[in-house]
GROMACS .gro file of C-alpha atoms in nm:
model
  442
    1UNK     CA    1   8.590   1.256   5.106
    2UNK     CA    2   8.293   1.095   5.280
    3UNK     CA    3   8.032   1.315   5.166
    4UNK     CA    4   8.164   1.254   4.831
    5UNK     CA    5   8.173   0.881   4.835
    6UNK     CA    6   7.815   0.874   4.992
    7UNK     CA    7   7.723   1.138   4.698
    8UNK     CA    8   7.847   0.913   4.439
    9UNK     CA    9   7.637   0.647   4.580
   10UNK     CA   10   7.322   0.799   4.526
   11UNK     CA   11   7.395   0.929   4.211
   12UNK     CA   12   7.427   0.565   4.084
   13UNK     CA   13   7.105   0.477   4.364
   14UNK     CA   14   7.319   0.234   4.566
   15UNK     CA   15   7.158   0.218   4.925
   16UNK     CA   16   7.350   0.254   5.243
   17UNK     CA   17   7.221   0.309   5.628
   18UNK     CA   18   7.465   0.390   5.945
   19UNK     CA   19   7.489   0.017   6.129
   20UNK     CA   20   7.267   0.198   6.420
   21UNK     CA   21   7.397   0.084   6.692
   22UNK     CA   22   7.737  -0.114   6.768
   23UNK     CA   23   7.840  -0.460   6.675
   24UNK     CA   24   8.168  -0.662   6.513
   25UNK     CA   25   8.159  -0.872   6.224
   26UNK     CA   26   8.423  -1.072   6.074
   27UNK     CA   27   8.575  -0.894   5.802
   28UNK     CA   28   8.818  -0.810   5.532
   29UNK     CA   29   9.093  -0.499   5.606
   30UNK     CA   30   9.092  -0.326   5.257
   31UNK     CA   31   9.378  -0.083   5.402
   32UNK     CA   32   9.623  -0.403   5.576
   33UNK     CA   33   9.465  -0.656   5.322
   34UNK     CA   34   9.405  -0.863   5.604
   35UNK     CA   35   9.077  -1.083   5.794
   36UNK     CA   36   8.972  -1.074   6.176
   37UNK     CA   37   8.751  -0.916   6.343
   38UNK     CA   38   8.609  -0.539   6.281
   39UNK     CA   39   8.409  -0.325   6.602
   40UNK     CA   40   8.100  -0.127   6.344
   41UNK     CA   41   8.018   0.197   6.578
   42UNK     CA   42   7.658   0.341   6.581
   43UNK     CA   43   7.764   0.552   6.323
   44UNK     CA   44   7.926   0.349   6.038
   45UNK     CA   45   7.830   0.350   5.685
   46UNK     CA   46   7.718  -0.022   5.582
   47UNK     CA   47   7.617  -0.107   5.214
   48UNK     CA   48   7.435  -0.419   5.150
   49UNK     CA   49   7.461  -0.677   4.865
   50UNK     CA   50   7.067  -0.728   4.926
   51UNK     CA   51   6.961  -0.464   4.757
   52UNK     CA   52   6.852  -0.385   4.339
   53UNK     CA   53   7.183  -0.222   4.251
   54UNK     CA   54   7.369  -0.504   4.414
   55UNK     CA   55   7.547  -0.558   4.115
   56UNK     CA   56   7.708  -0.225   4.031
   57UNK     CA   57   7.739  -0.188   4.442
   58UNK     CA   58   7.972  -0.476   4.397
   59UNK     CA   59   8.177  -0.419   4.098
   60UNK     CA   60   8.262  -0.089   4.283
   61UNK     CA   61   8.348  -0.163   4.581
   62UNK     CA   62   8.557  -0.545   4.553
   63UNK     CA   63   8.861  -0.496   4.728
   64UNK     CA   64   9.018  -0.783   4.505
   65UNK     CA   65   8.908  -0.819   4.106
   66UNK     CA   66   8.817  -1.158   3.993
   67UNK     CA   67   8.972  -1.161   3.674
   68UNK     CA   68   8.951  -1.505   3.387
   69UNK     CA   69   9.225  -1.348   3.216
   70UNK     CA   70   9.527  -1.091   3.276
   71UNK     CA   71   9.574  -1.033   2.928
   72UNK     CA   72   9.348  -0.753   2.959
   73UNK     CA   73   9.321  -0.372   2.790
   74UNK     CA   74   9.236  -0.173   3.075
   75UNK     CA   75   9.255  -0.090   3.425
   76UNK     CA   76   9.218  -0.444   3.657
   77UNK     CA   77   9.096  -0.272   3.993
   78UNK     CA   78   8.916   0.015   4.097
   79UNK     CA   79   8.780  -0.038   4.401
   80UNK     CA   80   8.600   0.300   4.557
   81UNK     CA   81   8.762   0.293   4.956
   82UNK     CA   82   9.077   0.313   4.782
   83UNK     CA   83   9.002   0.568   4.556
   84UNK     CA   84   8.816   0.787   4.843
   85UNK     CA   85   9.098   0.716   5.024
   86UNK     CA   86   8.844   0.545   5.332
   87UNK     CA   87   8.904   0.291   5.579
   88UNK     CA   88   8.666   0.041   5.418
   89UNK     CA   89   8.575  -0.352   5.503
   90UNK     CA   90   8.453  -0.687   5.349
   91UNK     CA   91   8.212  -0.900   5.518
   92UNK     CA   92   8.050  -1.230   5.456
   93UNK     CA   93   7.839  -1.181   5.752
   94UNK     CA   94   7.483  -1.080   5.661
   95UNK     CA   95   7.309  -0.891   5.917
   96UNK     CA   96   7.029  -0.634   5.928
   97UNK     CA   97   7.003  -0.291   5.871
   98UNK     CA   98   6.752  -0.011   5.868
   99UNK     CA   99   6.748   0.159   5.532
  100UNK     CA  100   6.552   0.465   5.671
  101UNK     CA  101   6.851   0.493   5.920
  102UNK     CA  102   7.004   0.754   5.661
  103UNK     CA  103   7.342   0.888   5.799
  104UNK     CA  104   7.231   1.308   5.899
  105UNK     CA  105   7.435   1.593   5.681
  106UNK     CA  106   7.559   1.841   5.964
  107UNK     CA  107   7.585   2.184   5.820
  108UNK     CA  108   7.883   2.394   5.967
  109UNK     CA  109   7.808   2.609   6.239
  110UNK     CA  110   7.823   2.936   6.101
  111UNK     CA  111   7.968   3.242   6.289
  112UNK     CA  112   7.871   3.503   6.472
  113UNK     CA  113   7.781   3.789   6.284
  114UNK     CA  114   8.010   4.139   6.309
  115UNK     CA  115   8.289   3.892   6.398
  116UNK     CA  116   8.659   3.971   6.469
  117UNK     CA  117   8.914   3.720   6.536
  118UNK     CA  118   9.271   3.682   6.560
  119UNK     CA  119   9.242   3.447   6.272
  120UNK     CA  120   8.981   3.201   6.131
  121UNK     CA  121   9.110   2.818   6.108
  122UNK     CA  122   8.953   2.602   5.846
  123UNK     CA  123   9.058   2.199   5.805
  124UNK     CA  124   9.256   2.065   5.526
  125UNK     CA  125   9.175   1.723   5.389
  126UNK     CA  126   8.948   1.707   5.103
  127UNK     CA  127   8.952   1.883   4.743
  128UNK     CA  128   8.645   2.146   4.865
  129UNK     CA  129   8.905   2.239   5.123
  130UNK     CA  130   9.120   2.355   4.791
  131UNK     CA  131   8.816   2.487   4.623
  132UNK     CA  132   8.718   2.691   4.918
  133UNK     CA  133   9.129   2.817   4.932
  134UNK     CA  134   9.110   2.918   4.548
  135UNK     CA  135   8.851   3.090   4.612
  136UNK     CA  136   8.978   3.315   4.899
  137UNK     CA  137   9.302   3.355   4.723
  138UNK     CA  138   9.083   3.506   4.392
  139UNK     CA  139   8.948   3.738   4.589
  140UNK     CA  140   9.286   3.811   4.777
  141UNK     CA  141   9.266   3.701   5.114
  142UNK     CA  142   9.570   3.588   5.227
  143UNK     CA  143   9.625   3.245   5.403
  144UNK     CA  144   9.867   3.005   5.550
  145UNK     CA  145   9.881   2.663   5.638
  146UNK     CA  146  10.046   2.536   5.950
  147UNK     CA  147  10.340   2.260   5.883
  148UNK     CA  148  10.279   2.109   6.254
  149UNK     CA  149   9.930   2.061   6.446
  150UNK     CA  150   9.816   2.303   6.726
  151UNK     CA  151   9.575   2.351   6.942
  152UNK     CA  152   9.428   2.597   7.147
  153UNK     CA  153   9.121   2.743   7.279
  154UNK     CA  154   8.916   2.726   7.016
  155UNK     CA  155   8.997   2.348   6.944
  156UNK     CA  156   9.294   2.099   6.770
  157UNK     CA  157   9.394   2.143   6.418
  158UNK     CA  158   9.537   1.924   6.217
  159UNK     CA  159   9.921   1.984   6.002
  160UNK     CA  160   9.808   2.130   5.700
  161UNK     CA  161   9.544   2.395   5.849
  162UNK     CA  162   9.457   2.694   5.677
  163UNK     CA  163   9.510   2.993   5.868
  164UNK     CA  164   9.381   3.350   5.747
  165UNK     CA  165   9.502   3.613   6.003
  166UNK     CA  166   9.413   3.961   6.039
  167UNK     CA  167   9.716   4.104   6.013
  168UNK     CA  168   9.756   3.968   5.662
  169UNK     CA  169   9.442   4.075   5.553
  170UNK     CA  170   9.426   4.468   5.527
  171UNK     CA  171   9.061   4.468   5.363
  172UNK     CA  172   8.754   4.493   5.597
  173UNK     CA  173   8.511   4.269   5.435
  174UNK     CA  174   8.756   3.967   5.456
  175UNK     CA  175   8.604   3.754   5.735
  176UNK     CA  176   8.281   3.851   5.518
  177UNK     CA  177   8.432   3.660   5.201
  178UNK     CA  178   8.598   3.432   5.438
  179UNK     CA  179   8.272   3.374   5.564
  180UNK     CA  180   8.080   3.339   5.216
  181UNK     CA  181   8.326   3.096   5.089
  182UNK     CA  182   8.281   2.862   5.380
  183UNK     CA  183   7.940   2.827   5.322
  184UNK     CA  184   7.963   2.770   4.989
  185UNK     CA  185   8.207   2.462   5.026
  186UNK     CA  186   8.105   2.345   5.334
  187UNK     CA  187   8.362   2.422   5.526
  188UNK     CA  188   8.361   2.408   5.924
  189UNK     CA  189   8.523   2.750   5.983
  190UNK     CA  190   8.680   2.860   6.362
  191UNK     CA  191   8.706   3.172   6.461
  192UNK     CA  192   9.070   3.231   6.700
  193UNK     CA  193   9.112   3.506   6.948
  194UNK     CA  194   9.518   3.480   7.040
  195UNK     CA  195   9.769   3.439   6.840
  196UNK     CA  196   9.909   3.178   7.193
  197UNK     CA  197   9.871   2.764   7.118
  198UNK     CA  198   9.822   2.580   7.433
  199UNK     CA  199   9.999   2.291   7.201
  200UNK     CA  200  10.231   2.348   6.890
  201UNK     CA  201  10.394   2.650   6.787
  202UNK     CA  202  10.182   2.991   6.792
  203UNK     CA  203  10.041   3.147   6.535
  204UNK     CA  204  10.334   3.408   6.440
  205UNK     CA  205  10.599   3.124   6.429
  206UNK     CA  206  10.729   2.983   6.109
  207UNK     CA  207  10.563   2.671   6.180
  208UNK     CA  208  10.258   2.890   5.998
  209UNK     CA  209  10.395   2.935   5.648
  210UNK     CA  210  10.241   3.214   5.392
  211UNK     CA  211  10.094   3.038   5.088
  212UNK     CA  212  10.143   3.260   4.745
  213UNK     CA  213   9.853   3.237   4.467
  214UNK     CA  214   9.885   2.980   4.214
  215UNK     CA  215   9.897   3.181   3.847
  216UNK     CA  216   9.928   2.779   3.639
  217UNK     CA  217  10.075   2.709   3.302
  218UNK     CA  218   9.985   2.385   3.135
  219UNK     CA  219  10.117   2.233   2.849
  220UNK     CA  220   9.912   2.158   2.549
  221UNK     CA  221   9.938   2.066   2.196
  222UNK     CA  222   9.954   1.807   1.929
  223UNK     CA  223  10.213   1.599   2.167
  224UNK     CA  224  10.063   1.609   2.469
  225UNK     CA  225   9.885   1.340   2.536
  226UNK     CA  226   9.461   1.450   2.511
  227UNK     CA  227   9.389   1.263   2.739
  228UNK     CA  228   9.613   1.367   3.033
  229UNK     CA  229   9.562   1.691   2.930
  230UNK     CA  230   9.203   1.670   2.970
  231UNK     CA  231   9.253   1.529   3.375
  232UNK     CA  232   9.399   1.827   3.439
  233UNK     CA  233   9.193   2.042   3.270
  234UNK     CA  234   8.876   1.900   3.449
  235UNK     CA  235   9.045   1.893   3.772
  236UNK     CA  236   9.045   2.242   3.760
  237UNK     CA  237   8.749   2.332   3.569
  238UNK     CA  238   8.520   2.100   3.792
  239UNK     CA  239   8.711   2.034   4.065
  240UNK     CA  240   8.852   2.395   4.167
  241UNK     CA  241   8.719   2.650   3.980
  242UNK     CA  242   9.087   2.782   3.942
  243UNK     CA  243   9.165   2.903   3.605
  244UNK     CA  244   9.509   2.785   3.415
  245UNK     CA  245   9.662   2.890   3.095
  246UNK     CA  246   9.726   2.692   2.837
  247UNK     CA  247  10.091   2.658   2.698
  248UNK     CA  248  10.204   2.531   2.315
  249UNK     CA  249  10.521   2.409   2.290
  250UNK     CA  250  10.664   2.717   2.104
  251UNK     CA  251  10.502   2.949   2.374
  252UNK     CA  252  10.702   2.679   2.618
  253UNK     CA  253  11.014   2.712   2.400
  254UNK     CA  254  10.992   3.112   2.390
  255UNK     CA  255  10.995   3.110   2.767
  256UNK     CA  256  10.646   3.261   2.800
  257UNK     CA  257  10.597   3.068   3.078
  258UNK     CA  258  10.844   3.225   3.315
  259UNK     CA  259  10.536   3.470   3.314
  260UNK     CA  260  10.362   3.197   3.553
  261UNK     CA  261  10.500   3.076   3.872
  262UNK     CA  262  10.349   2.688   3.851
  263UNK     CA  263  10.358   2.478   3.519
  264UNK     CA  264  10.226   2.113   3.479
  265UNK     CA  265  10.335   1.881   3.216
  266UNK     CA  266  10.092   1.600   3.126
  267UNK     CA  267  10.190   1.302   2.997
  268UNK     CA  268  10.308   1.321   2.612
  269UNK     CA  269  10.562   1.287   2.350
  270UNK     CA  270  10.714   1.607   2.289
  271UNK     CA  271  11.075   1.673   2.327
  272UNK     CA  272  11.272   1.939   2.596
  273UNK     CA  273  11.577   2.024   2.429
  274UNK     CA  274  11.857   2.102   2.679
  275UNK     CA  275  11.819   2.464   2.609
  276UNK     CA  276  11.469   2.452   2.754
  277UNK     CA  277  11.526   2.281   3.063
  278UNK     CA  278  11.808   2.516   3.117
  279UNK     CA  279  11.497   2.783   3.137
  280UNK     CA  280  11.286   2.586   3.296
  281UNK     CA  281  11.556   2.500   3.576
  282UNK     CA  282  11.641   2.884   3.597
  283UNK     CA  283  11.242   2.922   3.658
  284UNK     CA  284  11.236   2.671   3.966
  285UNK     CA  285  11.535   2.809   4.136
  286UNK     CA  286  11.340   3.157   4.091
  287UNK     CA  287  11.087   3.047   4.261
  288UNK     CA  288  10.861   2.859   4.001
  289UNK     CA  289  10.699   2.505   4.101
  290UNK     CA  290  10.776   2.203   3.832
  291UNK     CA  291  10.488   1.927   3.805
  292UNK     CA  292  10.573   1.684   3.583
  293UNK     CA  293  10.315   1.402   3.597
  294UNK     CA  294  10.346   1.029   3.457
  295UNK     CA  295  10.621   0.943   3.127
  296UNK     CA  296  10.646   1.323   3.125
  297UNK     CA  297  10.911   1.263   3.404
  298UNK     CA  298  11.093   1.074   3.170
  299UNK     CA  299  11.161   1.416   2.999
  300UNK     CA  300  11.344   1.502   3.294
  301UNK     CA  301  11.517   1.200   3.453
  302UNK     CA  302  11.883   1.187   3.414
  303UNK     CA  303  11.877   1.525   3.260
  304UNK     CA  304  12.144   1.793   3.393
  305UNK     CA  305  11.987   1.987   3.703
  306UNK     CA  306  11.695   1.711   3.768
  307UNK     CA  307  11.751   1.472   4.086
  308UNK     CA  308  11.538   1.232   3.906
  309UNK     CA  309  11.705   0.947   3.752
  310UNK     CA  310  11.650   0.626   3.533
  311UNK     CA  311  11.683   0.258   3.694
  312UNK     CA  312  12.012   0.139   3.661
  313UNK     CA  313  11.936  -0.144   3.385
  314UNK     CA  314  12.259  -0.344   3.382
  315UNK     CA  315  12.322  -0.628   3.220
  316UNK     CA  316  11.980  -0.724   3.012
  317UNK     CA  317  11.846  -1.041   3.123
  318UNK     CA  318  11.868  -1.258   2.789
  319UNK     CA  319  11.456  -1.371   2.726
  320UNK     CA  320  11.370  -1.694   2.590
  321UNK     CA  321  11.266  -1.684   2.266
  322UNK     CA  322  10.797  -1.755   2.238
  323UNK     CA  323  10.647  -1.813   1.928
  324UNK     CA  324  10.451  -1.506   1.753
  325UNK     CA  325  10.160  -1.569   1.875
  326UNK     CA  326  10.245  -1.560   2.235
  327UNK     CA  327  10.401  -1.262   2.235
  328UNK     CA  328  10.116  -1.045   2.428
  329UNK     CA  329  10.074  -1.295   2.712
  330UNK     CA  330  10.479  -1.340   2.797
  331UNK     CA  331  10.492  -0.928   2.758
  332UNK     CA  332  10.240  -0.906   3.048
  333UNK     CA  333  10.497  -1.051   3.299
  334UNK     CA  334  10.697  -0.729   3.266
  335UNK     CA  335  10.411  -0.451   3.347
  336UNK     CA  336  10.109  -0.374   3.466
  337UNK     CA  337   9.760  -0.251   3.304
  338UNK     CA  338   9.666  -0.119   3.597
  339UNK     CA  339   9.663  -0.211   3.990
  340UNK     CA  340   9.618  -0.029   4.292
  341UNK     CA  341   9.945  -0.051   4.537
  342UNK     CA  342  10.009   0.038   4.879
  343UNK     CA  343  10.268   0.288   4.900
  344UNK     CA  344  10.437   0.453   5.203
  345UNK     CA  345  10.393   0.805   5.244
  346UNK     CA  346  10.618   1.092   5.420
  347UNK     CA  347  10.323   1.208   5.634
  348UNK     CA  348  10.535   1.533   5.751
  349UNK     CA  349  10.572   1.627   5.446
  350UNK     CA  350  10.292   1.881   5.309
  351UNK     CA  351  10.251   1.653   5.010
  352UNK     CA  352  10.096   1.402   5.195
  353UNK     CA  353   9.874   1.666   5.439
  354UNK     CA  354   9.551   1.517   5.492
  355UNK     CA  355   9.688   1.221   5.318
  356UNK     CA  356   9.831   1.017   5.605
  357UNK     CA  357  10.116   0.766   5.624
  358UNK     CA  358   9.963   0.541   5.372
  359UNK     CA  359   9.833   0.576   5.036
  360UNK     CA  360   9.675   0.362   4.781
  361UNK     CA  361   9.771   0.466   4.396
  362UNK     CA  362   9.682   0.359   4.059
  363UNK     CA  363   9.983   0.271   3.873
  364UNK     CA  364   9.900   0.260   3.478
  365UNK     CA  365  10.227   0.274   3.352
  366UNK     CA  366  10.534   0.008   3.320
  367UNK     CA  367  10.777   0.240   3.424
  368UNK     CA  368  10.956   0.293   3.770
  369UNK     CA  369  11.229   0.551   3.945
  370UNK     CA  370  11.481   0.475   4.244
  371UNK     CA  371  11.392   0.701   4.534
  372UNK     CA  372  11.583   1.044   4.470
  373UNK     CA  373  11.907   1.072   4.638
  374UNK     CA  374  11.891   1.458   4.684
  375UNK     CA  375  11.541   1.559   4.758
  376UNK     CA  376  11.213   1.424   4.979
  377UNK     CA  377  11.054   1.076   4.875
  378UNK     CA  378  10.718   1.170   4.986
  379UNK     CA  379  10.548   0.836   4.848
  380UNK     CA  380  10.738   0.503   4.792
  381UNK     CA  381  10.600   0.182   4.691
  382UNK     CA  382  10.591  -0.076   5.021
  383UNK     CA  383  10.935  -0.320   5.087
  384UNK     CA  384  10.618  -0.611   5.059
  385UNK     CA  385  10.432  -0.485   4.774
  386UNK     CA  386  10.014  -0.479   4.848
  387UNK     CA  387   9.798  -0.472   4.570
  388UNK     CA  388   9.453  -0.492   4.386
  389UNK     CA  389   9.450  -0.573   4.077
  390UNK     CA  390   9.696  -0.762   3.823
  391UNK     CA  391  10.091  -0.665   3.827
  392UNK     CA  392  10.318  -0.881   3.649
  393UNK     CA  393  10.560  -1.105   3.814
  394UNK     CA  394  10.858  -0.964   3.703
  395UNK     CA  395  10.740  -0.606   3.723
  396UNK     CA  396  10.589  -0.707   4.088
  397UNK     CA  397  10.960  -0.800   4.165
  398UNK     CA  398  11.136  -0.502   4.086
  399UNK     CA  399  10.827  -0.243   4.223
  400UNK     CA  400  10.918  -0.258   4.630
  401UNK     CA  401  11.069   0.104   4.694
  402UNK     CA  402  11.037   0.247   4.354
  403UNK     CA  403  10.937   0.621   4.367
  404UNK     CA  404  10.580   0.726   4.303
  405UNK     CA  405  10.562   1.086   4.410
  406UNK     CA  406  10.920   1.297   4.476
  407UNK     CA  407  10.974   1.667   4.562
  408UNK     CA  408  11.289   1.852   4.451
  409UNK     CA  409  11.382   2.155   4.591
  410UNK     CA  410  11.561   2.391   4.400
  411UNK     CA  411  11.656   2.749   4.511
  412UNK     CA  412  11.360   2.926   4.602
  413UNK     CA  413  11.107   2.688   4.398
  414UNK     CA  414  11.025   2.300   4.339
  415UNK     CA  415  10.998   2.012   4.127
  416UNK     CA  416  10.745   1.775   4.209
  417UNK     CA  417  10.835   1.380   4.018
  418UNK     CA  418  10.428   1.262   4.001
  419UNK     CA  419  10.559   0.906   3.844
  420UNK     CA  420  10.171   0.771   3.945
  421UNK     CA  421   9.920   1.010   3.770
  422UNK     CA  422   9.709   1.137   4.081
  423UNK     CA  423   9.426   1.276   3.892
  424UNK     CA  424   9.336   0.955   3.615
  425UNK     CA  425   9.006   0.962   3.452
  426UNK     CA  426   8.917   1.229   3.733
  427UNK     CA  427   8.754   0.958   3.951
  428UNK     CA  428   9.080   0.915   4.263
  429UNK     CA  429   8.939   1.141   4.515
  430UNK     CA  430   9.228   1.097   4.735
  431UNK     CA  431   9.485   1.184   4.412
  432UNK     CA  432   9.320   1.503   4.376
  433UNK     CA  433   9.368   1.584   4.747
  434UNK     CA  434   9.711   1.494   4.674
  435UNK     CA  435   9.804   1.719   4.357
  436UNK     CA  436   9.576   1.968   4.528
  437UNK     CA  437   9.823   1.999   4.837
  438UNK     CA  438  10.137   2.042   4.537
  439UNK     CA  439   9.936   2.301   4.388
  440UNK     CA  440   9.909   2.539   4.670
  441UNK     CA  441  10.065   2.444   4.984
  442UNK     CA  442  10.456   2.555   4.939
   0.00000   0.00000   0.00000
């Protein structure tokens, strides 16, 4: 994540440097939204405000944007530390940094030639790791992922780590294919000579789950939001270099989607009739994976066979009459044009692997759903809403403990309810990792 973040700064000619020596400053903590003393180590990155691109740096990094008017046509927060899921601080203290003290990129250590390992292990914490996995799958290399952290003589490995074993791969060149893919995407491989672990489960346990290769279909057409479809397209083409098939609504209705094991529903204005929903339900129960994004979830909520429910509206409150000219300003109290909201994540669920116990989500819709009664509530708005950007006062009251990302198990398949679009405008990098979890990690 840090590498991709620095690449973005380089593209915009924003200067940065390593701290150089340990120090402490008074700073604002992006993650906790509190101010206090922060210790900086010599390898931490500092982006100074005193530089030619200071205004751009301020715009991209400001933790809480200053809005002259809450009535706006677009998102009101976009701070990159939230987008990349990075630990970050903002300080008004000025201290001397040496811009020549650039971070040194460490290339992955190559594995020995003629290696015959019991298994190769790769990390899972970025979209590069997902692209690496996608390439292995397209070359026929089978991989597992660890549901728990484990360690052995070769090192310690976090949950989500990819494990490619000799027992799973019968082709003689699987090691060379894996090494070539790791070099292409900058992945550090570890070679393991035994299936026994010193901590955690052994490599032969049921906690090392074999991954199936996604065969992906994405709904498109006149009734599909072309922006939402474009976000998905960009993710597969530019991030993963992984194939997918675009299906029209008529192909969905004819049952063509059953030839695939992943179906993605972008936002849109389409209708899913009861007969089609029944077919989708049966397909999921037989091992399919359905991923619904944003407003597509409204097509599933309260429908037979789906755990997602619309909020219990009860009796609608009586609204005070307002002059016509004030209608827009009165309306914004019940929604948001786009703001960043902190989610509490179930870090033990594969959808949160590589992300952790908290995630800052870009919320661009006024819809809200209660937590699933049957299923996994992986990403839920924190009880005490922490946000960056504008959220209407009435909407903010209704957000705590609502669902942003949920998973329903159905037979041998799964339904992913992504209320917030993790691929929005292709710049929410941590969201791309979350979507990769849904796509690859079963």
